[in-house]
């Protein structure tokens, strides 16, 4: 109500000022001709004085008097016309002033009713929380988000790699209960940018494993669903993230996406709390650290928090045990492609390895993924390259003992260290 009172007073004051200008235009005092008349009469007196002093000749004085008299008659006619009411009518002027006030006030109201937000109250904290909860409950599903997501350009892959993936799709479709086949399919579909298909294969893998999976499996599923939806966190992705954080509440990738979801539904306060804690835990160089650092200042502004830069890894996550080392492609991985020739199998493995290597080099990854790459390169007899990747991983995770334990275990398994 206060808003309407203030706005009404401002509008009325503006309209009144405009009306006063219109009214004063009518009652502006004597017309200009009255002043001209006084000037002309003074000029007549000056002509008589000049003639008496001999400044003017009689003939010139008479000619000047005639011209001034003509001007006096014209000015007097204008004064008489103004006095007789032939100027701006009083009644019409008053009516126009009242109409102007109505037009300004009414027009302002109509504009606000159509372009503004009438009835939109100032939202308190609880109302904002309730609105966010409603937005979260009614937001689009994964299928709807994928249907509306912009089409992505096709990724450039090695010649023949797409054909090999087609063969893998065919093999995996015939072995619907083969967990390793679904895992391979998820990875290769992701390499090609087919995130929706990769998410479906990953979900099949989790279903087949019947609970014998790790937190990172659900985290990968959520990430694939989010990428398939163009960065939107759907209810299905939320479920996968919740399971990930239930199994491992310090999973950095899942915490990043959880904060992103909170920002999307209108809870920047929760998003900032999650992101600031995740950023402080680090480790520096992790892919989610860069993603959070690029957005957290804006989230802090939206949350009403005065942002202070946070050093990644300044507060290590407590109680994290080293994850089990992840091996490279195993005999089971290759067996899923047993219908292929030996050359095709090797090419498929190389495609998988190159995709993983490129991703780690550009966006980083988890210690398990670095360990997997080291093992895969060893399987391909690329020992020198595996040794270089091992050295690089040691630099990336130098400040994270738990991650180094995972990397070192994989290197020992591959025969790179003692």
Tab-separated table of N, CA and C in Angstrom, residues 15 18-19 22 91-107:
chain	number	residue	atom	x	y	z
A	15	UNK	N	1.600	15.824	-12.702
A	15	UNK	CA	0.469	16.269	-13.514
A	15	UNK	C	0.036	17.682	-13.132
A	18	UNK	N	2.364	20.305	-14.664
A	18	UNK	CA	2.081	20.488	-16.094
A	18	UNK	C	0.818	21.320	-16.308
A	19	UNK	N	-0.184	21.108	-15.462
A	19	UNK	CA	-1.436	21.866	-15.583
A	19	UNK	C	-1.236	23.333	-15.244
A	22	UNK	N	0.052	25.156	-18.104
A	22	UNK	CA	-1.009	25.424	-19.088
A	22	UNK	C	-1.882	26.585	-18.655
A	91	UNK	N	-12.470	28.823	-19.758
A	91	UNK	CA	-13.143	27.539	-19.538
A	91	UNK	C	-12.423	26.405	-20.244
A	92	UNK	N	-12.038	26.644	-21.501
A	92	UNK	CA	-11.342	25.610	-22.261
A	92	UNK	C	-9.979	25.290	-21.651
A	93	UNK	N	-9.292	26.323	-21.168
A	93	UNK	CA	-7.982	26.115	-20.553
A	93	UNK	C	-8.111	25.276	-19.282
A	94	UNK	N	-9.090	25.578	-18.463
A	94	UNK	CA	-9.305	24.824	-17.227
A	94	UNK	C	-9.651	23.369	-17.527
A	95	UNK	N	-10.489	23.174	-18.544
A	95	UNK	CA	-10.874	21.817	-18.917
A	95	UNK	C	-9.665	21.031	-19.423
A	96	UNK	N	-8.816	21.712	-20.195
A	96	UNK	CA	-7.609	21.039	-20.706
A	96	UNK	C	-6.661	20.674	-19.570
A	97	UNK	N	-6.567	21.551	-18.560
A	97	UNK	CA	-5.692	21.266	-17.425
A	97	UNK	C	-6.187	20.045	-16.650
A	98	UNK	N	-7.519	19.972	-16.439
A	98	UNK	CA	-8.086	18.823	-15.723
A	98	UNK	C	-7.898	17.546	-16.540
A	99	UNK	N	-8.093	17.646	-17.848
A	99	UNK	CA	-7.903	16.477	-18.716
A	99	UNK	C	-6.461	16.005	-18.700
A	100	UNK	N	-5.518	16.977	-18.613
A	100	UNK	CA	-4.108	16.623	-18.578
A	100	UNK	C	-3.773	15.833	-17.312
A	101	UNK	N	-4.344	16.267	-16.176
A	101	UNK	CA	-4.110	15.552	-14.923
A	101	UNK	C	-4.643	14.123	-15.014
A	102	UNK	N	-5.855	13.987	-15.557
A	102	UNK	CA	-6.434	12.655	-15.707
A	102	UNK	C	-5.650	11.779	-16.657
A	103	UNK	N	-5.150	12.384	-17.744
A	103	UNK	CA	-4.390	11.622	-18.731
A	103	UNK	C	-3.074	11.114	-18.146
A	104	UNK	N	-2.363	11.978	-17.414
A	104	UNK	CA	-1.085	11.579	-16.834
A	104	UNK	C	-1.281	10.492	-15.781
A	105	UNK	N	-2.248	10.699	-14.876
A	105	UNK	CA	-2.474	9.715	-13.809
A	105	UNK	C	-2.999	8.397	-14.368
A	106	UNK	N	-4.001	8.483	-15.235
A	106	UNK	CA	-4.572	7.263	-15.811
A	106	UNK	C	-3.597	6.534	-16.709
A	107	UNK	N	-2.853	7.296	-17.518
A	107	UNK	CA	-1.880	6.654	-18.398
A	107	UNK	C	-0.769	5.970	-17.630
